[in-house]
CSV table of C-alpha atoms in Angstrom, one decimal:
chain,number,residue,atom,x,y,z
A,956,UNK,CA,-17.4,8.0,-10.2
A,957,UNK,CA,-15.0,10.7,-9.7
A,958,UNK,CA,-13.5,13.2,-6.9
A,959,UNK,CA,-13.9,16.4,-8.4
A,960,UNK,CA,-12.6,19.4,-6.6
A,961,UNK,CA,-15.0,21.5,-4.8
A,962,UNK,CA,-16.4,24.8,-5.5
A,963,UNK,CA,-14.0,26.9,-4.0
A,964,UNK,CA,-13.1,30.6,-3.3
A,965,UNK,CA,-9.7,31.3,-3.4
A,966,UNK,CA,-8.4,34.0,-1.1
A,967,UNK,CA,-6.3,37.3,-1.7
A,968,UNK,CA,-3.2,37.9,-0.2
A,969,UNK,CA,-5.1,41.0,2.3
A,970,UNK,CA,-7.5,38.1,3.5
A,971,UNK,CA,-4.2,36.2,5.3
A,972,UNK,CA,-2.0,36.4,8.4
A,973,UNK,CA,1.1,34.6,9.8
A,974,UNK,CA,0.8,31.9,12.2
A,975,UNK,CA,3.1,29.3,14.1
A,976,UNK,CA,2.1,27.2,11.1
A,977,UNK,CA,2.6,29.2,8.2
A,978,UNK,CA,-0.3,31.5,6.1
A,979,UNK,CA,-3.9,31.1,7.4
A,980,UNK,CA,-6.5,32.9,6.3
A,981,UNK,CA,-7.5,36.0,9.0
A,982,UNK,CA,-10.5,33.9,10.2
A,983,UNK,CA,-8.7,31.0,10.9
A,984,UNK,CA,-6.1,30.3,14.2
A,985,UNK,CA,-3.3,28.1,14.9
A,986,UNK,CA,-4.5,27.1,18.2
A,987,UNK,CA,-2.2,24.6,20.5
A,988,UNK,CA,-4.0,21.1,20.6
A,989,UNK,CA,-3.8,21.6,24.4
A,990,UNK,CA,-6.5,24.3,24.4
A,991,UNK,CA,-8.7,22.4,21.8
A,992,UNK,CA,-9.1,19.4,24.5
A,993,UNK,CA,-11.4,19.1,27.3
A,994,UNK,CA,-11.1,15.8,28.4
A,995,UNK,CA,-8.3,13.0,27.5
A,996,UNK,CA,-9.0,9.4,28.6
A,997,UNK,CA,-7.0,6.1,28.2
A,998,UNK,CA,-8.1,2.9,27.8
A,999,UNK,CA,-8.2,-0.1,30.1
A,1000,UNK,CA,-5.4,-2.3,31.2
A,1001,UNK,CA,-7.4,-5.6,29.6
A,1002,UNK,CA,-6.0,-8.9,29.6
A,1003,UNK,CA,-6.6,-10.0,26.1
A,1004,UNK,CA,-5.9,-12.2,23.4
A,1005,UNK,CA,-6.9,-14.3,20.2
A,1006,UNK,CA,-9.5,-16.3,21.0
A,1007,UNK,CA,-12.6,-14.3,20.5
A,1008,UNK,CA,-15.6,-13.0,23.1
A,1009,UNK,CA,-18.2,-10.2,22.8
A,1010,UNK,CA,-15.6,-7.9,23.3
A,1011,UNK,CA,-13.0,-6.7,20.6
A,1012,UNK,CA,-10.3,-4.4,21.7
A,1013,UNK,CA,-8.6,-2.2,20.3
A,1014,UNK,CA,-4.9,-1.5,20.2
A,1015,UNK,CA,-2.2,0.6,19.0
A,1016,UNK,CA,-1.1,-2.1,16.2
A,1017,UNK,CA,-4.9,-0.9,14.9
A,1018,UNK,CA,-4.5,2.4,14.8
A,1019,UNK,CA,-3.0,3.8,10.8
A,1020,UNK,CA,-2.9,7.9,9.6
A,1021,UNK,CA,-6.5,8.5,10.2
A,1022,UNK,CA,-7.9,5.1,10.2
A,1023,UNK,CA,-8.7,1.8,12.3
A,1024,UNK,CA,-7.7,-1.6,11.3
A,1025,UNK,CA,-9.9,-4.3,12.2
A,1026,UNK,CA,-8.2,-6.8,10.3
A,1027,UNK,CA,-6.9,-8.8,13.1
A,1028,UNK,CA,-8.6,-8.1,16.7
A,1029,UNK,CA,-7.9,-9.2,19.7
A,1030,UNK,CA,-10.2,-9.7,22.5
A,1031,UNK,CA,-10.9,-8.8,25.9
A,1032,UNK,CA,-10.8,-12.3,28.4
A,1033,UNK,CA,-13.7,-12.9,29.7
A,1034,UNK,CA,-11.9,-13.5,33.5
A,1035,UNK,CA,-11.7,-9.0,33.0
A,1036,UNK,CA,-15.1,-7.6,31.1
A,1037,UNK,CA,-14.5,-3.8,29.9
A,1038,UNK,CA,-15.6,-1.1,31.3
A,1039,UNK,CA,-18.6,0.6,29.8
A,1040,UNK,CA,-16.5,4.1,30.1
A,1041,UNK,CA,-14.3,2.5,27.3
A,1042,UNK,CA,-16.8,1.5,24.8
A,1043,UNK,CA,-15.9,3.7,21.6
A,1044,UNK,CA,-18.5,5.8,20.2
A,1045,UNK,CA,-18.8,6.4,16.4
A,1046,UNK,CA,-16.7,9.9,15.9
A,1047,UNK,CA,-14.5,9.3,18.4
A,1048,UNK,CA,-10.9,10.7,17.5
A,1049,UNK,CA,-8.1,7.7,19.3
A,1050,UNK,CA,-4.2,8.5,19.8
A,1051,UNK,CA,-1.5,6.1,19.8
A,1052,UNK,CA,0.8,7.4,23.2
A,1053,UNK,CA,3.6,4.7,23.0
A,1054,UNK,CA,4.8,3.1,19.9
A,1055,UNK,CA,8.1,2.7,17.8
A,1056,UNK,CA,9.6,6.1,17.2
A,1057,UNK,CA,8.2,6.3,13.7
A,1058,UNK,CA,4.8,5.1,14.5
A,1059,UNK,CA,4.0,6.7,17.8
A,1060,UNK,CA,1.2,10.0,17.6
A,1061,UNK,CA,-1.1,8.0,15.5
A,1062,UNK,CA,-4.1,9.8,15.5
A,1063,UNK,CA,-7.3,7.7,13.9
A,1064,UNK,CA,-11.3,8.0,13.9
A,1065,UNK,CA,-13.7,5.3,15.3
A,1066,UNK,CA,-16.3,5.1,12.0
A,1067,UNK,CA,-18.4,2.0,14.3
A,1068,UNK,CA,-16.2,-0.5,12.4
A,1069,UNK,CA,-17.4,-3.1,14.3
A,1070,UNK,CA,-21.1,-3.4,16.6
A,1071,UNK,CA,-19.5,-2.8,19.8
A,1072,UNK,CA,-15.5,-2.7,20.8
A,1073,UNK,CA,-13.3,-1.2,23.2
A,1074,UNK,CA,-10.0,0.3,23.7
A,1075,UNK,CA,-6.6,-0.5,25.8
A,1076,UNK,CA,-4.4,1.3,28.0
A,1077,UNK,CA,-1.8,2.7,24.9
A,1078,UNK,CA,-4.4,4.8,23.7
A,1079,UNK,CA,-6.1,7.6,24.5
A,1080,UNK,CA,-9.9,8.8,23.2
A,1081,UNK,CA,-9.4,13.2,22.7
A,1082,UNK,CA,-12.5,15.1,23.8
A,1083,UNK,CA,-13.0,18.2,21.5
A,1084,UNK,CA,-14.1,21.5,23.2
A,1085,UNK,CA,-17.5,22.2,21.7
A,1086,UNK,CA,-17.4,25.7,21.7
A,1087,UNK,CA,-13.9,25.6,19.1
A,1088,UNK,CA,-14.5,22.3,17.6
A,1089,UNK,CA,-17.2,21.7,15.2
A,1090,UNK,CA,-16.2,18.4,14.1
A,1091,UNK,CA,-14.2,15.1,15.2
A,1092,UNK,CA,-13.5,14.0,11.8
A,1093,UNK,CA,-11.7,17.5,10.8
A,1094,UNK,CA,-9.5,17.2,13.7
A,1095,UNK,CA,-8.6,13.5,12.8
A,1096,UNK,CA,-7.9,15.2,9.0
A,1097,UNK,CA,-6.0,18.0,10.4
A,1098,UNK,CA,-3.9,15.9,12.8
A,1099,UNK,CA,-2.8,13.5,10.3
A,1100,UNK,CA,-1.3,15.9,8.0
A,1101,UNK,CA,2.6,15.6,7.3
A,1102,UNK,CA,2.9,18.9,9.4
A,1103,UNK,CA,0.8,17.4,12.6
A,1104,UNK,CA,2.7,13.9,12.0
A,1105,UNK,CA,6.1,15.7,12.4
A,1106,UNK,CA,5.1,18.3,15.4
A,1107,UNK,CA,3.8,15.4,17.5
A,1108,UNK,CA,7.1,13.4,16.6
A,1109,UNK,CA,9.0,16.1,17.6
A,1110,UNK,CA,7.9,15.9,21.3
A,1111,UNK,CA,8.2,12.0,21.1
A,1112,UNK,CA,10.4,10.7,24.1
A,1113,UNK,CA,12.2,7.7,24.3
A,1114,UNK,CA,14.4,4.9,22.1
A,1115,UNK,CA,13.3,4.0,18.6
A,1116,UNK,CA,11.6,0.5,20.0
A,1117,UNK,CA,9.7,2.1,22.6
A,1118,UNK,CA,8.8,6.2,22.8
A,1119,UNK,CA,5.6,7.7,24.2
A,1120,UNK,CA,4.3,11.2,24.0
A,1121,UNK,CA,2.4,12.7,26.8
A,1122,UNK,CA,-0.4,15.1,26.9
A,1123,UNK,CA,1.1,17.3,28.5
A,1124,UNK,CA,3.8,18.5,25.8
A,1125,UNK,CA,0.3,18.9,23.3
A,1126,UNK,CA,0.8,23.0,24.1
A,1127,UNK,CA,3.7,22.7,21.8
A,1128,UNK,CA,1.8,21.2,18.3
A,1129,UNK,CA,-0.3,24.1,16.8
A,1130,UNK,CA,-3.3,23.3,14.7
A,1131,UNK,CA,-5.1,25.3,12.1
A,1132,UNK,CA,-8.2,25.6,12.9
A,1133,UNK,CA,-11.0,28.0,11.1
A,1134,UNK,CA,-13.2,30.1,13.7
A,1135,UNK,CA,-15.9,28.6,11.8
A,1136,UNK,CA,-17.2,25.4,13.1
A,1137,UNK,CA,-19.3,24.9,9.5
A,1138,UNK,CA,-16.6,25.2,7.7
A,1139,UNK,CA,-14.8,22.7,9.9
A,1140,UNK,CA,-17.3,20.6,9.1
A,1141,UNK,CA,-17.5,21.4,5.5
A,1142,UNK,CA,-13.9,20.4,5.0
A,1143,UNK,CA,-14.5,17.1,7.0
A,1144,UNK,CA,-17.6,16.4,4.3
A,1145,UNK,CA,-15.3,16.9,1.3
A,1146,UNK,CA,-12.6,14.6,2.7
A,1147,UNK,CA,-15.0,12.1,3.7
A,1148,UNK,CA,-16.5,12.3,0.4
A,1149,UNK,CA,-13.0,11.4,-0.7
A,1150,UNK,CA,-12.6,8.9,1.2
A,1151,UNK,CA,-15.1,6.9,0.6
A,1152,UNK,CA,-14.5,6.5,-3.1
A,1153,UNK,CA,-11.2,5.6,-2.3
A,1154,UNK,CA,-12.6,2.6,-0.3
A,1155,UNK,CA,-15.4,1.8,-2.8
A,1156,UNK,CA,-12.2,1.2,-4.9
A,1157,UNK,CA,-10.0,-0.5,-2.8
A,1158,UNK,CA,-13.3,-2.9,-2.5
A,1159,UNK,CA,-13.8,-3.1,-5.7
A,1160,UNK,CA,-9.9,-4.0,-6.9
A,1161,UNK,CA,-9.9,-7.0,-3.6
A,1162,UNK,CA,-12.8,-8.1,-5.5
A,1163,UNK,CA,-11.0,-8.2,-9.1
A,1164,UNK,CA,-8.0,-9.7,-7.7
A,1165,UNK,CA,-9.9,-12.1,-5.7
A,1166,UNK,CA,-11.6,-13.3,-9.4
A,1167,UNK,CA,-8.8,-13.3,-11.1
A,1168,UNK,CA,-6.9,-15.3,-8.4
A,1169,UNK,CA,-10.1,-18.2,-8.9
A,1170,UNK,CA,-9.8,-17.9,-12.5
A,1171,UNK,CA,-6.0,-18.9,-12.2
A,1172,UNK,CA,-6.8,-21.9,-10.4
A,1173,UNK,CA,-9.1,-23.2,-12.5
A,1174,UNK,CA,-7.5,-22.6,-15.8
A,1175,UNK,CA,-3.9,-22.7,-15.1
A,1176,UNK,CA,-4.8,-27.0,-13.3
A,1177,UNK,CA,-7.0,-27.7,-16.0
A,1178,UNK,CA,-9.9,-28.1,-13.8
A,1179,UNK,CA,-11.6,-25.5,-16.6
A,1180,UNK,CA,-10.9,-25.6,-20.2
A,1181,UNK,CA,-11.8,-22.6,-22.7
A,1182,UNK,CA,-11.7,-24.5,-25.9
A,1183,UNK,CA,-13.3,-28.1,-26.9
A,1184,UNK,CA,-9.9,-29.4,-26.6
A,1185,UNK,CA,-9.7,-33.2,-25.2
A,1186,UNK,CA,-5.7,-33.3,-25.7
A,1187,UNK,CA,-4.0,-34.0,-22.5
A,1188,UNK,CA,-2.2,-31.8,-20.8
A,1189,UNK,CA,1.8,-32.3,-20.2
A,1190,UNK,CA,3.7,-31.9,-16.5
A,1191,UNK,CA,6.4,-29.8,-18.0
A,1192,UNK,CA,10.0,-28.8,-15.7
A,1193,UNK,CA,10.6,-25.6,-16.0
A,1194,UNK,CA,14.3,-26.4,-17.3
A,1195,UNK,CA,13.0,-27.6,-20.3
A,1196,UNK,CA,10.3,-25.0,-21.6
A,1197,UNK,CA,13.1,-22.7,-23.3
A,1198,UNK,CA,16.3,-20.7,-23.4
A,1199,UNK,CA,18.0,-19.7,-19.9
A,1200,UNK,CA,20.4,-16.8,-19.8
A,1201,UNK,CA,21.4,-14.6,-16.5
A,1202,UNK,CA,22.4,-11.0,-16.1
A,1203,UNK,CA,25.0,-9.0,-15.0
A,1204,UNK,CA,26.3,-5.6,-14.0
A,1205,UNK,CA,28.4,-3.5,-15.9
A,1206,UNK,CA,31.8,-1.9,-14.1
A,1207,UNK,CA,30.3,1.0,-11.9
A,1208,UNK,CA,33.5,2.6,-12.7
A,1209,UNK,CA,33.2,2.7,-16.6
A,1210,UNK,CA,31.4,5.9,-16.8
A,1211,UNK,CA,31.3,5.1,-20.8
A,1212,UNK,CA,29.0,1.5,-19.5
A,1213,UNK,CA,26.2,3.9,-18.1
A,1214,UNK,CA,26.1,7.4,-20.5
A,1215,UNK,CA,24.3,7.8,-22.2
A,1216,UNK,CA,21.7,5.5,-21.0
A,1217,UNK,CA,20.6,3.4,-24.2
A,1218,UNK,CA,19.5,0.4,-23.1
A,1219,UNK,CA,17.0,-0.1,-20.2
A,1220,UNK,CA,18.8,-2.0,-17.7
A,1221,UNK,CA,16.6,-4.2,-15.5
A,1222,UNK,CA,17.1,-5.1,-11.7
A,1223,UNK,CA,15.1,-6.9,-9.2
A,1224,UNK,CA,13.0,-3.5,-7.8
A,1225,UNK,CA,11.9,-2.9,-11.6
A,1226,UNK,CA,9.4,-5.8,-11.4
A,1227,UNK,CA,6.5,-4.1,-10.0
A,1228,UNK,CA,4.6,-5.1,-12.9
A,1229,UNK,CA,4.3,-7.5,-15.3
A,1230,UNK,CA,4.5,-5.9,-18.2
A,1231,UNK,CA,8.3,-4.3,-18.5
A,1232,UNK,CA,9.5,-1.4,-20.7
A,1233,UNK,CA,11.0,1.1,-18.4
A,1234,UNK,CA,13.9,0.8,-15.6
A,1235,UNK,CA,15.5,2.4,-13.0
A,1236,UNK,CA,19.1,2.7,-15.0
A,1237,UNK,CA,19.9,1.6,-18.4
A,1238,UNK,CA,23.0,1.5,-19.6
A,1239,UNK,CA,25.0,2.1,-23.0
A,1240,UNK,CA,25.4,0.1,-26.4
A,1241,UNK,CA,28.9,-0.1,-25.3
A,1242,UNK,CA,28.5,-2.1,-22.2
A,1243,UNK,CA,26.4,-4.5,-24.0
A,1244,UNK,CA,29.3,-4.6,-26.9
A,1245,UNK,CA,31.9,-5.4,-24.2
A,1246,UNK,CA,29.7,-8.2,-22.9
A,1247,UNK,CA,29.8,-6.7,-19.7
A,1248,UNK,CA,25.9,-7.5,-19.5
A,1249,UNK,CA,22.8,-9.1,-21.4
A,1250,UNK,CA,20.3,-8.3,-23.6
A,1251,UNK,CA,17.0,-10.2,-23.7
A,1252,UNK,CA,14.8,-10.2,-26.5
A,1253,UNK,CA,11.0,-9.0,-26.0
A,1254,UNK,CA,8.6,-11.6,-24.9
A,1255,UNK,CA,11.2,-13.1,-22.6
A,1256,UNK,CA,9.4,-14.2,-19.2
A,1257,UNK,CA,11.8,-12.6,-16.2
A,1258,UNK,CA,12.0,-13.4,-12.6
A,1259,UNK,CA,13.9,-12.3,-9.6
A,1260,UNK,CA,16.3,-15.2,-8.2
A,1261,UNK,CA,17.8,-13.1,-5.5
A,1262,UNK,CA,15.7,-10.4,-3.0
A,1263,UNK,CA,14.5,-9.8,0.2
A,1264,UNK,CA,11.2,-9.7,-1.7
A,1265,UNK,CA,11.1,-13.5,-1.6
A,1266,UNK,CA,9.9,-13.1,1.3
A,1267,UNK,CA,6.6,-12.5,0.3
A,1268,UNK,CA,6.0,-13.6,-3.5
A,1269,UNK,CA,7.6,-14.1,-6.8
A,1270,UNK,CA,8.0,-11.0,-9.0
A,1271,UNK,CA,7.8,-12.2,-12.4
A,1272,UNK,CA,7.5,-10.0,-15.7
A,1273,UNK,CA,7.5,-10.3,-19.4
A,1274,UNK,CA,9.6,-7.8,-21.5
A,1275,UNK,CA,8.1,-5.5,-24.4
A,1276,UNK,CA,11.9,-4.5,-26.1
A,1277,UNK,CA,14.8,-5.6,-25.8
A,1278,UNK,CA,16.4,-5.2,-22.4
A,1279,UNK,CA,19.2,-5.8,-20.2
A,1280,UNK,CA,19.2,-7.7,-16.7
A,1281,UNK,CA,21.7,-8.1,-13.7
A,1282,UNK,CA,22.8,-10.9,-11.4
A,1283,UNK,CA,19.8,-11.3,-9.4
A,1284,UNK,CA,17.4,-12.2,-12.3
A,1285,UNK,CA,16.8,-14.7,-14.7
A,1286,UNK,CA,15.5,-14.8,-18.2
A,1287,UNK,CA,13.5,-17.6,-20.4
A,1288,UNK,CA,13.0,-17.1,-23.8
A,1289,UNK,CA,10.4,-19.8,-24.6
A,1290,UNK,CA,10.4,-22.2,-27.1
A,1291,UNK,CA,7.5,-24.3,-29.3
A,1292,UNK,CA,5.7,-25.6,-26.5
A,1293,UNK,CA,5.0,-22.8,-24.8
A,1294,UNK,CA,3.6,-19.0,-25.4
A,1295,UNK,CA,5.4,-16.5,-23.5
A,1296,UNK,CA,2.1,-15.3,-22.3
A,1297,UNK,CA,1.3,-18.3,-21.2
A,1298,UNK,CA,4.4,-18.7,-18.7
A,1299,UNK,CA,4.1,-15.4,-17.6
A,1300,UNK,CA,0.9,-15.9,-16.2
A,1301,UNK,CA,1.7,-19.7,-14.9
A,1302,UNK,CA,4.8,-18.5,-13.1
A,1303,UNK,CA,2.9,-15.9,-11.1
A,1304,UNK,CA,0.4,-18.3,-10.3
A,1305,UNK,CA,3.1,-21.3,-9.4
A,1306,UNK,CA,5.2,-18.3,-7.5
A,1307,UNK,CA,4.1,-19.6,-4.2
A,1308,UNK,CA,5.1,-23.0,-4.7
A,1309,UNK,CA,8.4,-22.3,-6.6
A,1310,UNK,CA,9.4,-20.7,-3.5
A,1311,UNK,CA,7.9,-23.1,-1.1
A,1312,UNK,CA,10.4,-25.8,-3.1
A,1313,UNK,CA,13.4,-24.0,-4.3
A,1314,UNK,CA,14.5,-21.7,-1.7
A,1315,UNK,CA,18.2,-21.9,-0.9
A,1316,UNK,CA,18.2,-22.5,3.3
A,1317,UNK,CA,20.9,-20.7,5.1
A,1318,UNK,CA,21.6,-17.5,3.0
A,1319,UNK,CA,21.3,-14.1,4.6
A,1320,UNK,CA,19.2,-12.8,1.4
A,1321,UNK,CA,16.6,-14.8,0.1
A,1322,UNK,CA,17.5,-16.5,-3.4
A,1323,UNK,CA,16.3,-19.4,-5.5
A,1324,UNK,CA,18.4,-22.1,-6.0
A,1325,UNK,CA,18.5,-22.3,-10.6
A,1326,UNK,CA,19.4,-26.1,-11.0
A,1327,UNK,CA,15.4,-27.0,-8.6
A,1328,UNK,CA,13.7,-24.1,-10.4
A,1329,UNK,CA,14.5,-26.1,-13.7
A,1330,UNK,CA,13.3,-28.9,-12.0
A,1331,UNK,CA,9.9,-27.4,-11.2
A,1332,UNK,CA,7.0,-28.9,-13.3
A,1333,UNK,CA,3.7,-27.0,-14.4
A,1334,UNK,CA,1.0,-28.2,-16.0
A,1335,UNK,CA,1.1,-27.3,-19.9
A,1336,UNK,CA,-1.8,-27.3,-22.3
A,1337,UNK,CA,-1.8,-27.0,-26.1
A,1338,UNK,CA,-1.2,-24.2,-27.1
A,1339,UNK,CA,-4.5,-23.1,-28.3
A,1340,UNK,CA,-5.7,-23.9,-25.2
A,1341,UNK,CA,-2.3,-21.8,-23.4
A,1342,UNK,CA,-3.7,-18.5,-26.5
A,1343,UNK,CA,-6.9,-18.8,-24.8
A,1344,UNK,CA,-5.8,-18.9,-20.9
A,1345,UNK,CA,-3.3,-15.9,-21.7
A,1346,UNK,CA,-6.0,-13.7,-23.2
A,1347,UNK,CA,-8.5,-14.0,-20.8
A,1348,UNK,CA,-6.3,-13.5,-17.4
A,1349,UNK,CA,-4.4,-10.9,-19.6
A,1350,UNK,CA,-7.9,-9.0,-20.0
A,1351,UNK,CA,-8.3,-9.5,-16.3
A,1352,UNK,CA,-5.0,-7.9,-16.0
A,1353,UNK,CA,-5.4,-4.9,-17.9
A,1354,UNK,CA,-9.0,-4.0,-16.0
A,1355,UNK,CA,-6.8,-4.5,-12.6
A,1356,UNK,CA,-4.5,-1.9,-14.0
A,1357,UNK,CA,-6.9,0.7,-14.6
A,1358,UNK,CA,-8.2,0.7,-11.4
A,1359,UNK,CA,-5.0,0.4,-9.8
A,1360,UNK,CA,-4.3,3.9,-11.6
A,1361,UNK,CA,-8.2,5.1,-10.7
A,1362,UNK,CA,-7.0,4.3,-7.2
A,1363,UNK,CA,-3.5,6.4,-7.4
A,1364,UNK,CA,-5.7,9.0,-9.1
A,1365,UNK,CA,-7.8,9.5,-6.3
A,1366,UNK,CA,-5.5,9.0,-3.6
A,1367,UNK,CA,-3.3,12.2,-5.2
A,1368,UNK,CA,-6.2,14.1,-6.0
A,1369,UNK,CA,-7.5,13.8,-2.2
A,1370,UNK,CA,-4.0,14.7,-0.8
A,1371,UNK,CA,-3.5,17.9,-2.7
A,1372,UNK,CA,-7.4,18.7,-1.7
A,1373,UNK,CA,-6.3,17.9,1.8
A,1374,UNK,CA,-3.3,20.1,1.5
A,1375,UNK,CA,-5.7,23.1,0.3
A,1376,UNK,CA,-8.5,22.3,3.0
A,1377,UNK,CA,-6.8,22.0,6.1
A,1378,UNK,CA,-4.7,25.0,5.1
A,1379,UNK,CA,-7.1,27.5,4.0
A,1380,UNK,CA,-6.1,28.0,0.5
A,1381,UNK,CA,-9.2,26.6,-0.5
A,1382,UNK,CA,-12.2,27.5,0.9
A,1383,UNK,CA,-15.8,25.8,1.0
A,1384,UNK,CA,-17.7,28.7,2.9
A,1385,UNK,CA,-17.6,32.1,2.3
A,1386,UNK,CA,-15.2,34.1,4.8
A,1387,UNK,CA,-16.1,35.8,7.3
A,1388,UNK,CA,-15.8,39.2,7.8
């Protein structure tokens, strides 16, 4: 399944005219959002919370670029039921009127996410004029662009904690809008259609990752075994499964250390993957001569030791070349007992408890404290058995990579379609004359 861009008619340079937002095409207007709105309504002041009733509510922290959240509702107490005037309605276009600086002006479409829900006092439900506005979901498209984002920031007031924007500053954020309500809604089918592969696969990789992440726990304990194998298996520390080294940085100084960039050169934000071969920097034969830094052989396991991304999991890779690391890293190079395939799969899946067990307390940036990660046992199986558990999460792996780049693929794609859409460059309908 693929987004494929649509049939299109592009248009001369005679069809087009200047606007407060740049080159439209003649039958299209940049119209202030003021004049586009008949009606603006906020929500109710609900007392609400956690515990759930028959009435979810929605709030700003639900609100993204063009889409609601439902991930975590709160609901309305049942000491205050909602009004039936602020029951959302599927198509209805929400904006976020007090926020943080940054995330103030969302602008997001109710799609019926959930049977029945309401909305609170932050937000505000837009009411289309009819006779301008052919659809609610173009005008959601159109006002999440980076060009809507940035006008309605610009008439943001307040600190960066707290800023609201009123309505009645809209008459300064021009909209392009085509005087054709079909094509309006043309546009709006092409991006939906966009859409919704995008979220058939961000379904679909939750799913993979959720199978993999069950897989893991059943081979990686032993609970399942691959091969007729009745060895046992082994509690193993960590210290004693191969060769430790740690990195370092080369003299920022030594212009000689960096050019030309030979070796790559890895650092904690390289390992977004688990497979490494590329880096940020690399540096020069010469810096590793001087022993300024060190050089890991491939199929040495790597892990970050010190990060801010602690916080949330383990980053843990498994180099294809040779490579260098610095300070905040750590390298095994595994010996007999263990594959390197192996470890690099059993360290992501022990991540969360290496960190629940050897975090150093009291340091202002999160880092793992060497002498208890050496101390840290997993559970080793032969190593046919360790062949077998590698290939098969390692196939997993690789089938959660594609569609990780399917999914970048079709994000891209629909962003440069948006940019053509909502701009006129593209058009689905022929113009009019």
């Amino acid at each position: 399944m693929e987004v494929k861009e649509p049939n299109a008619r592009y248009l001369n340079r005679g069809d087009t005219h200047q606007t407060e937002v740049g080159t439209l095409p003649i039958d299209w207007s940049a119209i202030p959002l003021s004049d586009l709105l008949t009606a603006k309504q906020l929500g109710g002041n609900y007392k609400n919370g956690a515990t759930e009733t028959a009435w979810p509510l929605i709030k700003m922290g639900n609100l993204g670029r063009g889409q609601i959240d439902c991930e975590k509702v709160e609901y309305v107490h049942t000491s205050t039921p909602p009004s039936a005037r602020d029951r959302l309605q599927a198509g209805d276009v929400l904006f976020n009127t007090r926020n943080t600086l940054d995330l103030v002006g969302k602008v997001a479409i109710w799609r019926d996410e959930l049977p029945e829900a309401y909305f609170n006092s932050n937000i505000m439900r837009m009411c289309f004029d009819p006779e301008r506005v052919g659809s609610s979901a173009y005008m959601n498209y159109v006002l999440n662009t980076s060009r809507s984002v940035s006008a309605l920031r610009a008439i943001a007031t307040g600190t960066t904690s707290v800023a609201a924007i009123y309505s009645r500053d809209f008459s300064n954020v021009f909209l392009p809008i085509p005087d054709s309500k079909t094509e309006q809604q043309s546009i709006a089918d092409t991006l939906g259609g966009a859409d919704a592969l995008i979220d058939s696969l961000e379904q679909l990789l939750t799913k993979k990752r959720q199978i993999k992440q069950g897989a893991m726990q059943e081979l990686l304990t032993g609970r399942r075994r691959l091969l007729q194998d009745t060895r046992a298996w082994r509690q193993v520390p960590l210290g004693k499964l191969g060769r430790w080294s740690g990195g370092m940085t080369p003299s920022m100084a030594r212009v000689d250390y960096w050019s030309p960039a030979e070796v790559p050169w890895l650092s904690s934000g390289d390992l977004k993957a688990a497979q490494l071969s590329e880096s940020a920097k690399s540096v020069s034969n010469a810096a590793i001569r001087d022993g300024t830094t060190r050089v890991v052989p491939p199929k040495s396991v790597v892990l970050v030791m010190r990060s801010g991304i602690l916080r949330k999991y383990l980053p843990v890779g498994i180099t294809l070349k040779p490579m260098a690391i610095n300070q905040d890293l750590k390298a095994i190079q595994p010996n007999d007992e263990v594959t390197a395939e192996f470890l690099l799969h059993a360290l992501t899946f022990w991540g969360e408890g290496i960190l629940a067990t050897c975090l150093k307390s009291g340091t202002t940036v999160e880092s793992i404290e060497f002498h208890w990660l050496k101390a840290f046992t997993i559970v080793l199986p032969p190593i046919p058995e360790q062949d077998a558990i590698a290939e098969a999460l390692s196939a997993m792996d690789t089938e959660i990579t594609a569609l990780e780049a399917h999914l970048t693929k079709a994000r891209a794609l629909k962003q440069a379609m948006a940019q053509a859409l909502l701009t006129g460059r593209i058009r689905l309908v022929e113009p009019s004359a």
